[in-house]
Short mmCIF file of N, CA and C in Angstrom, two decimals:
data_model
loop_
_atom_site.label_atom_id
_atom_site.label_comp_id
_atom_site.label_asym_id
_atom_site.label_seq_id
_atom_site.Cartn_x
_atom_site.Cartn_y
_atom_site.Cartn_z
N MET A 17 -4.15 -9.66 39.13
CA MET A 17 -3.40 -9.98 38.35
C MET A 17 -4.67 -9.01 37.15
N ARG A 18 -3.80 -8.34 36.99
CA ARG A 18 -5.28 -7.48 35.83
C ARG A 18 -4.97 -7.49 34.72
N LEU A 19 -6.12 -7.94 34.27
CA LEU A 19 -5.75 -7.82 32.31
C LEU A 19 -5.88 -6.33 31.77
N THR A 20 -5.28 -6.97 30.24
CA THR A 20 -5.14 -6.39 29.44
C THR A 20 -6.35 -5.75 29.28
N ALA A 21 -6.10 -4.18 27.95
CA ALA A 21 -7.63 -4.10 27.37
C ALA A 21 -7.80 -5.58 25.90
N PHE A 22 -6.70 -5.66 25.85
CA PHE A 22 -6.71 -6.50 24.83
C PHE A 22 -7.49 -7.92 25.11
N THR A 23 -7.35 -8.65 26.13
CA THR A 23 -8.02 -9.36 26.12
C THR A 23 -9.81 -9.58 26.33
N ASP A 24 -9.08 -7.97 28.27
CA ASP A 24 -10.59 -7.85 28.61
C ASP A 24 -11.92 -7.93 27.27
N PHE A 25 -11.47 -7.04 25.21
CA PHE A 25 -12.11 -6.68 25.33
C PHE A 25 -11.60 -8.60 23.71
N GLY A 26 -11.48 -9.38 23.81
CA GLY A 26 -11.59 -10.34 23.22
C GLY A 26 -12.25 -11.03 24.58
N LEU A 27 -12.72 -11.06 25.81
CA LEU A 27 -13.48 -12.06 26.26
C LEU A 27 -14.92 -10.98 26.20
N ARG A 28 -15.53 -9.60 26.12
CA ARG A 28 -16.28 -9.19 25.89
C ARG A 28 -16.91 -9.71 24.34
N THR A 29 -16.18 -9.14 23.68
CA THR A 29 -15.63 -10.69 21.81
C THR A 29 -16.78 -11.08 21.84
N LEU A 30 -16.15 -11.92 22.79
CA LEU A 30 -16.59 -13.64 22.86
C LEU A 30 -18.70 -13.29 23.30
N MET A 31 -18.22 -12.36 24.32
CA MET A 31 -19.78 -12.05 25.24
C MET A 31 -20.80 -12.79 24.00
N TYR A 32 -19.92 -11.01 23.54
CA TYR A 32 -21.13 -10.97 22.67
C TYR A 32 -21.92 -11.35 21.61
N LEU A 33 -20.27 -12.74 21.02
CA LEU A 33 -20.93 -13.34 19.57
C LEU A 33 -21.73 -14.04 20.58
N ALA A 34 -22.09 -15.22 21.73
CA ALA A 34 -22.33 -15.69 22.24
C ALA A 34 -23.49 -15.00 22.43
N SER A 35 -23.72 -14.03 22.21
CA SER A 35 -25.21 -13.76 23.00
C SER A 35 -25.97 -13.66 22.00
N LEU A 36 -25.53 -13.63 20.68
CA LEU A 36 -25.99 -13.78 18.79
C LEU A 36 -26.79 -14.76 19.06
N GLU A 37 -28.05 -15.23 18.00
CA GLU A 37 -28.62 -16.55 17.60
C GLU A 37 -26.94 -17.24 17.11
N GLU A 38 -27.18 -18.16 17.02
CA GLU A 38 -26.73 -19.26 16.70
C GLU A 38 -26.21 -18.84 15.41
N ASP A 39 -26.92 -19.21 14.64
CA ASP A 39 -25.88 -19.43 13.67
C ASP A 39 -26.23 -16.86 12.72
N GLN A 40 -26.43 -16.73 13.54
CA GLN A 40 -26.73 -14.69 13.02
C GLN A 40 -24.78 -14.07 13.02
N LEU A 41 -24.29 -13.13 11.98
CA LEU A 41 -23.46 -12.98 12.12
C LEU A 41 -23.82 -12.14 12.30
N SER A 42 -22.40 -11.37 12.70
CA SER A 42 -21.08 -10.20 13.43
C SER A 42 -20.78 -9.62 12.48
N SER A 43 -20.21 -7.91 12.80
CA SER A 43 -18.95 -8.05 12.13
C SER A 43 -18.70 -6.83 12.95
N VAL A 44 -17.23 -6.75 13.20
CA VAL A 44 -16.21 -5.71 13.47
C VAL A 44 -16.48 -4.62 13.52
N ALA A 45 -17.39 -3.54 13.00
CA ALA A 45 -17.75 -2.49 12.67
C ALA A 45 -18.77 -2.74 14.05
N GLU A 46 -19.23 -4.01 14.07
CA GLU A 46 -20.84 -3.48 15.64
C GLU A 46 -19.89 -3.96 16.46
N VAL A 47 -19.05 -5.25 16.46
CA VAL A 47 -18.31 -5.79 17.72
C VAL A 47 -17.94 -3.78 18.44
N SER A 48 -16.81 -3.37 16.96
CA SER A 48 -16.62 -2.20 17.89
C SER A 48 -17.59 -1.22 17.94
N GLY A 49 -18.37 -0.65 17.92
CA GLY A 49 -19.63 -0.13 17.88
C GLY A 49 -19.79 -0.34 18.96
N VAL A 50 -20.08 -1.49 19.40
CA VAL A 50 -21.20 -2.17 21.30
C VAL A 50 -20.06 -1.48 21.98
N TYR A 51 -18.71 -1.85 21.98
CA TYR A 51 -17.77 -1.02 23.10
C TYR A 51 -16.75 -0.28 23.25
N GLY A 52 -17.00 0.51 22.05
CA GLY A 52 -16.71 2.16 21.55
C GLY A 52 -14.96 2.09 21.10
N VAL A 53 -14.82 0.56 20.63
CA VAL A 53 -13.53 0.41 20.30
C VAL A 53 -12.60 0.94 19.07
N SER A 54 -12.16 1.16 18.84
CA SER A 54 -11.94 1.52 17.05
C SER A 54 -11.67 0.04 16.60
N ARG A 55 -11.75 0.67 15.01
CA ARG A 55 -12.41 -0.71 14.24
C ARG A 55 -10.38 -1.16 14.59
N SER A 56 -9.73 -0.39 14.18
CA SER A 56 -8.29 -0.79 14.07
C SER A 56 -8.03 -2.04 15.07
N HIS A 57 -8.44 -2.12 16.04
CA HIS A 57 -8.01 -2.90 17.42
C HIS A 57 -8.88 -3.81 17.49
N MET A 58 -9.58 -3.45 17.70
CA MET A 58 -10.89 -4.69 16.68
C MET A 58 -10.48 -5.76 15.95
N VAL A 59 -9.76 -5.35 14.91
CA VAL A 59 -9.24 -5.56 14.06
C VAL A 59 -8.19 -7.30 14.78
N LYS A 60 -7.28 -6.33 15.28
CA LYS A 60 -6.65 -7.29 16.37
C LYS A 60 -7.23 -8.32 16.96
N VAL A 61 -7.85 -7.79 17.75
CA VAL A 61 -8.50 -8.81 18.35
C VAL A 61 -9.14 -10.06 18.11
N ILE A 62 -9.94 -9.58 17.15
CA ILE A 62 -10.82 -10.60 15.96
C ILE A 62 -9.66 -11.77 15.36
N GLY A 63 -9.07 -11.24 14.96
CA GLY A 63 -8.14 -11.54 14.52
C GLY A 63 -7.42 -12.67 15.26
N GLN A 64 -6.98 -12.11 16.30
CA GLN A 64 -6.24 -13.38 18.15
C GLN A 64 -7.40 -14.33 18.64
N LEU A 65 -8.92 -14.88 18.20
CA LEU A 65 -9.26 -14.50 18.93
C LEU A 65 -9.81 -16.46 17.50
N ALA A 66 -10.15 -15.45 15.98
CA ALA A 66 -9.76 -16.19 14.92
C ALA A 66 -8.38 -17.87 14.63
N LYS A 67 -7.57 -16.32 15.21
CA LYS A 67 -6.63 -17.68 15.56
C LYS A 67 -6.34 -19.18 16.30
N SER A 68 -7.06 -18.45 17.00
CA SER A 68 -7.06 -19.75 18.36
C SER A 68 -7.70 -20.03 18.41
N GLY A 69 -8.75 -20.13 17.34
CA GLY A 69 -10.45 -21.29 16.69
C GLY A 69 -10.95 -20.41 17.98
N TYR A 70 -11.64 -19.63 18.00
CA TYR A 70 -12.28 -19.30 19.10
C TYR A 70 -13.44 -18.50 17.86
N VAL A 71 -13.51 -17.98 16.87
CA VAL A 71 -14.14 -17.16 16.39
C VAL A 71 -13.65 -17.74 15.56
N GLN A 72 -14.92 -18.19 14.46
CA GLN A 72 -14.69 -17.69 12.77
C GLN A 72 -14.80 -16.70 11.93
N THR A 73 -13.77 -16.40 11.50
CA THR A 73 -13.95 -15.58 9.74
C THR A 73 -15.17 -15.93 8.30
N ILE A 74 -15.52 -15.01 8.98
CA ILE A 74 -16.51 -15.78 6.81
C ILE A 74 -15.64 -14.32 6.07
N ARG A 75 -15.47 -14.97 4.45
CA ARG A 75 -14.93 -13.42 3.93
C ARG A 75 -16.18 -13.33 3.31
N GLY A 76 -16.44 -12.43 2.05
CA GLY A 76 -17.29 -11.55 1.18
C GLY A 76 -18.31 -10.07 1.19
N LYS A 77 -19.58 -11.00 0.19
CA LYS A 77 -20.40 -9.89 0.83
C LYS A 77 -21.46 -10.37 1.84
N ASN A 78 -21.44 -11.69 1.76
CA ASN A 78 -22.52 -11.26 3.22
C ASN A 78 -21.69 -12.85 4.15
N GLY A 79 -20.65 -12.07 4.73
CA GLY A 79 -19.92 -12.44 5.84
C GLY A 79 -19.55 -11.80 6.65
N GLY A 80 -18.65 -11.96 8.13
CA GLY A 80 -19.36 -11.46 9.26
C GLY A 80 -17.97 -12.28 10.33
N ILE A 81 -18.23 -12.14 11.97
CA ILE A 81 -17.98 -13.03 12.10
C ILE A 81 -18.65 -14.41 13.45
N ARG A 82 -18.87 -15.46 13.67
CA ARG A 82 -19.78 -16.04 14.73
C ARG A 82 -18.65 -16.29 15.85
N LEU A 83 -19.10 -17.44 16.96
CA LEU A 83 -18.86 -18.47 17.22
C LEU A 83 -17.38 -19.42 16.44
N ALA A 84 -16.89 -20.06 16.64
CA ALA A 84 -16.73 -20.86 16.43
C ALA A 84 -16.46 -22.62 17.36
N ARG A 85 -17.08 -22.32 17.77
CA ARG A 85 -17.31 -23.67 18.55
C ARG A 85 -18.26 -22.52 19.96
N GLN A 86 -18.80 -24.42 19.97
CA GLN A 86 -20.57 -23.42 21.07
C GLN A 86 -19.92 -22.48 22.81
N PRO A 87 -20.42 -22.32 23.60
CA PRO A 87 -19.91 -21.78 23.80
C PRO A 87 -19.95 -22.36 25.63
N ASP A 88 -20.29 -23.43 25.62
CA ASP A 88 -19.64 -24.16 26.66
C ASP A 88 -18.37 -25.06 26.67
N LEU A 89 -18.31 -25.13 25.27
CA LEU A 89 -16.98 -25.35 25.03
C LEU A 89 -15.65 -24.95 25.15
N ILE A 90 -16.06 -23.16 25.28
CA ILE A 90 -14.91 -22.59 24.79
C ILE A 90 -14.58 -21.52 26.96
N ASN A 91 -13.37 -22.15 27.22
CA ASN A 91 -13.06 -22.40 28.72
C ASN A 91 -12.23 -21.13 28.26
N ILE A 92 -12.77 -19.82 29.67
CA ILE A 92 -11.99 -18.64 29.79
C ILE A 92 -10.79 -19.02 30.09
N GLY A 93 -10.15 -19.48 31.39
CA GLY A 93 -8.95 -20.01 31.15
C GLY A 93 -7.33 -20.05 30.17
N ASP A 94 -8.61 -20.90 29.49
CA ASP A 94 -7.72 -20.67 28.08
C ASP A 94 -7.68 -19.21 27.09
N VAL A 95 -8.57 -19.72 26.96
CA VAL A 95 -8.92 -18.35 26.33
C VAL A 95 -8.00 -16.83 26.34
N ILE A 96 -7.61 -16.38 28.34
CA ILE A 96 -6.25 -16.00 28.53
C ILE A 96 -5.43 -16.00 28.38
N GLU A 97 -5.02 -16.99 28.73
CA GLU A 97 -3.26 -17.72 29.04
C GLU A 97 -4.02 -17.65 26.83
N GLN A 98 -4.30 -17.90 25.85
CA GLN A 98 -3.66 -17.36 24.59
C GLN A 98 -4.03 -15.66 24.29
N LEU A 99 -4.42 -14.88 24.99
CA LEU A 99 -4.31 -13.93 25.05
C LEU A 99 -3.88 -12.76 25.37
N GLU A 100 -3.19 -13.27 26.50
CA GLU A 100 -2.30 -12.52 27.65
C GLU A 100 -0.78 -12.75 27.00
N ASN A 101 -0.44 -11.89 26.46
CA ASN A 101 1.07 -11.60 26.69
C ASN A 101 2.00 -11.29 27.51
N HIS A 102 1.50 -12.02 28.82
CA HIS A 102 2.50 -11.11 29.71
C HIS A 102 1.76 -12.01 31.24
N LEU A 103 1.92 -13.16 31.42
CA LEU A 103 1.86 -13.70 32.12
C LEU A 103 2.71 -14.06 33.72
N ASP A 104 3.62 -13.42 33.43
CA ASP A 104 4.92 -14.00 33.45
C ASP A 104 4.49 -13.09 34.92
N GLY A 105 4.58 -11.76 35.22
CA GLY A 105 3.97 -11.12 36.31
C GLY A 105 5.24 -10.48 36.27
N VAL A 106 6.42 -10.95 36.18
CA VAL A 106 7.15 -9.46 36.24
C VAL A 106 7.98 -9.68 35.24
N ASP A 107 8.80 -9.00 35.48
CA ASP A 107 10.23 -8.76 33.79
C ASP A 107 11.68 -9.45 34.35
N CYS A 108 11.51 -9.96 35.44
CA CYS A 108 13.16 -10.60 35.31
C CYS A 108 13.70 -11.49 33.99
N VAL A 109 13.35 -12.26 33.20
CA VAL A 109 13.30 -12.67 32.06
C VAL A 109 14.59 -11.62 30.80
N THR A 110 13.66 -10.71 30.62
CA THR A 110 13.63 -10.35 29.78
C THR A 110 15.07 -8.49 30.07
N THR A 111 15.13 -8.54 31.89
CA THR A 111 16.36 -7.73 31.90
C THR A 111 16.62 -8.29 33.68
N SER A 112 18.35 -7.27 33.03
CA SER A 112 18.99 -8.69 34.41
C SER A 112 18.89 -7.04 35.64
N CYS A 113 19.17 -8.48 36.15
CA CYS A 113 17.95 -8.03 38.34
C CYS A 113 19.59 -9.10 39.36
N GLN A 114 20.00 -7.66 39.75
CA GLN A 114 20.98 -7.87 40.47
C GLN A 114 20.66 -9.11 41.66
N LEU A 115 19.65 -9.22 41.65
CA LEU A 115 18.64 -9.77 42.74
C LEU A 115 17.87 -11.45 41.84
N ALA A 116 18.43 -11.77 41.17
CA ALA A 116 18.18 -12.32 40.57
C ALA A 116 18.23 -14.31 40.96
N PRO A 117 20.19 -14.04 41.24
CA PRO A 117 20.21 -15.01 42.38
C PRO A 117 19.63 -16.17 43.30
N CYS A 118 18.61 -14.90 43.81
CA CYS A 118 18.19 -15.71 45.31
C CYS A 118 16.70 -14.85 46.17
N CYS A 119 16.56 -14.93 44.62
CA CYS A 119 15.33 -13.80 44.96
C CYS A 119 13.98 -14.84 44.43
N GLU A 120 12.67 -14.88 45.29
CA GLU A 120 11.83 -15.82 45.99
C GLU A 120 10.63 -14.71 44.99
N LEU A 121 10.26 -13.68 43.81
CA LEU A 121 9.41 -13.52 43.75
C LEU A 121 8.85 -13.60 42.83
N LYS A 122 9.38 -13.95 41.54
CA LYS A 122 9.50 -14.21 40.34
C LYS A 122 8.45 -15.40 40.92
N SER A 123 9.05 -16.45 41.09
CA SER A 123 8.19 -17.83 41.95
C SER A 123 7.15 -18.35 42.36
N ALA A 124 7.42 -17.28 43.51
CA ALA A 124 5.69 -16.86 44.33
C ALA A 124 4.54 -16.16 43.43
N LEU A 125 5.19 -14.81 42.72
CA LEU A 125 3.71 -14.22 41.31
C LEU A 125 3.59 -15.31 40.23
N MET A 126 4.95 -16.65 39.92
CA MET A 126 3.96 -16.92 38.96
C MET A 126 2.36 -17.94 39.62
N LYS A 127 2.95 -18.72 40.65
CA LYS A 127 2.30 -19.51 41.31
C LYS A 127 0.79 -18.36 41.84
N GLY A 128 0.43 -17.62 41.65
CA GLY A 128 -0.61 -16.40 42.25
C GLY A 128 -1.16 -16.50 40.60
N MET A 129 -0.08 -16.51 39.95
CA MET A 129 -0.49 -16.58 38.40
C MET A 129 -1.37 -17.81 37.87
N GLN A 130 -0.25 -18.61 38.16
CA GLN A 130 -1.31 -20.06 38.11
C GLN A 130 -2.64 -20.62 38.22
N ALA A 131 -2.23 -20.07 39.86
CA ALA A 131 -4.03 -19.75 41.13
C ALA A 131 -4.89 -19.40 39.54
N PHE A 132 -4.13 -17.41 39.58
CA PHE A 132 -5.97 -17.31 39.09
C PHE A 132 -6.14 -17.63 37.68
N ILE A 133 -4.97 -18.25 36.68
CA ILE A 133 -5.51 -18.98 35.39
C ILE A 133 -6.38 -19.83 35.57
N GLU A 134 -6.02 -21.59 36.86
CA GLU A 134 -7.46 -22.40 37.11
C GLU A 134 -8.10 -21.88 37.61
N ALA A 135 -8.19 -20.71 38.29
CA ALA A 135 -9.67 -20.32 38.74
C ALA A 135 -10.56 -20.30 37.71
N MET A 136 -9.97 -18.99 36.72
CA MET A 136 -10.47 -18.62 35.50
C MET A 136 -11.15 -20.30 34.97
N ARG A 137 -9.59 -21.35 34.35
CA ARG A 137 -10.70 -22.27 34.22
C ARG A 137 -11.37 -23.03 35.51
N GLN A 138 -12.41 -22.73 35.72
CA GLN A 138 -13.30 -23.18 35.85
C GLN A 138 -14.54 -22.50 35.23
N TYR A 139 -14.91 -21.74 34.37
CA TYR A 139 -16.40 -21.47 34.10
C TYR A 139 -15.56 -21.38 32.51
N THR A 140 -16.74 -21.62 31.82
CA THR A 140 -16.80 -21.36 30.58
C THR A 140 -17.72 -19.98 29.71
N LEU A 141 -18.05 -19.77 28.38
CA LEU A 141 -18.08 -19.15 27.78
C LEU A 141 -19.98 -18.50 28.30
N ALA A 142 -20.30 -20.15 28.37
CA ALA A 142 -21.43 -20.14 28.62
C ALA A 142 -21.60 -19.22 30.11
N ASP A 143 -20.99 -19.93 31.06
CA ASP A 143 -21.27 -19.26 32.03
C ASP A 143 -21.27 -17.65 32.21
N LEU A 144 -20.44 -17.11 31.52
CA LEU A 144 -20.14 -15.60 31.57
C LEU A 144 -21.75 -14.96 30.23
N ILE A 145 -22.45 -16.30 30.12
CA ILE A 145 -23.84 -15.24 29.47
C ILE A 145 -25.15 -15.80 30.27
N VAL A 146 -24.90 -16.49 31.44
CA VAL A 146 -25.91 -17.16 31.91
C VAL A 146 -27.47 -16.38 31.68
N ASN A 147 -26.54 -14.19 32.30
CA ASN A 147 -27.97 -13.81 32.07
C ASN A 147 -28.40 -13.30 30.27
N LYS A 148 -27.91 -14.05 29.79
CA LYS A 148 -28.49 -13.74 28.55
C LYS A 148 -29.20 -12.45 28.61
N ARG A 149 -30.63 -12.41 28.90
CA ARG A 149 -31.14 -11.71 28.36
C ARG A 149 -31.20 -10.75 29.14
N GLN A 150 -30.97 -10.35 30.32
CA GLN A 150 -30.58 -9.61 31.21
C GLN A 150 -28.83 -8.14 29.74
N LEU A 151 -27.72 -9.24 29.48
CA LEU A 151 -27.46 -8.58 28.82
C LEU A 151 -27.61 -7.80 27.73
N ILE A 152 -28.34 -8.59 26.43
CA ILE A 152 -28.99 -8.38 24.76
C ILE A 152 -28.91 -6.82 24.95
N PRO A 153 -29.51 -6.16 25.60
CA PRO A 153 -30.62 -5.07 25.72
C PRO A 153 -29.19 -3.78 26.21
N LEU A 154 -28.11 -4.64 27.53
CA LEU A 154 -26.87 -3.43 28.02
C LEU A 154 -25.55 -3.63 26.19
N MET A 155 -26.27 -4.70 25.96
CA MET A 155 -24.92 -4.21 24.82
C MET A 155 -25.22 -3.39 23.78
N SER A 156 -26.74 -3.21 23.25
CA SER A 156 -26.97 -2.65 22.21
C SER A 156 -26.64 -1.46 22.55
N ALA A 157 -27.26 -0.81 24.25
CA ALA A 157 -26.95 0.72 24.65
C ALA A 157 -25.71 1.01 24.23
N GLY A 158 -24.96 0.62 24.18
CA GLY A 158 -23.38 1.08 24.00
C GLY A 158 -23.72 1.75 22.03
#
């Protein structure tokens, strides 16, 4: 299973926000700078995280972004499911395939994807930032 860059940066954004003090706000520009990602791409990532209820966006002069929930309430498997747009594994649904009537590939890949998501459901965002003291300087170095 290979995650898209969109999901990768979504998870990294959540980790970054979780490493901040509880009421500290960040910004799209700040997160973009930390990970070396274009601002426009990060706007899309953070927009989806906000739409999914993981990030709170605050408008205005003193606005910014922060986690909408405590890190221990953000399930990694759920985040991946929200952000990934291709958990099918294969493109059997949108294209016609002559093997479709008897092929078991899609079923096997779906079982693998489900196992991956279930494994990721064993983790929360809090689990990913357990080494918070070591993470913060590394994030600041970007």
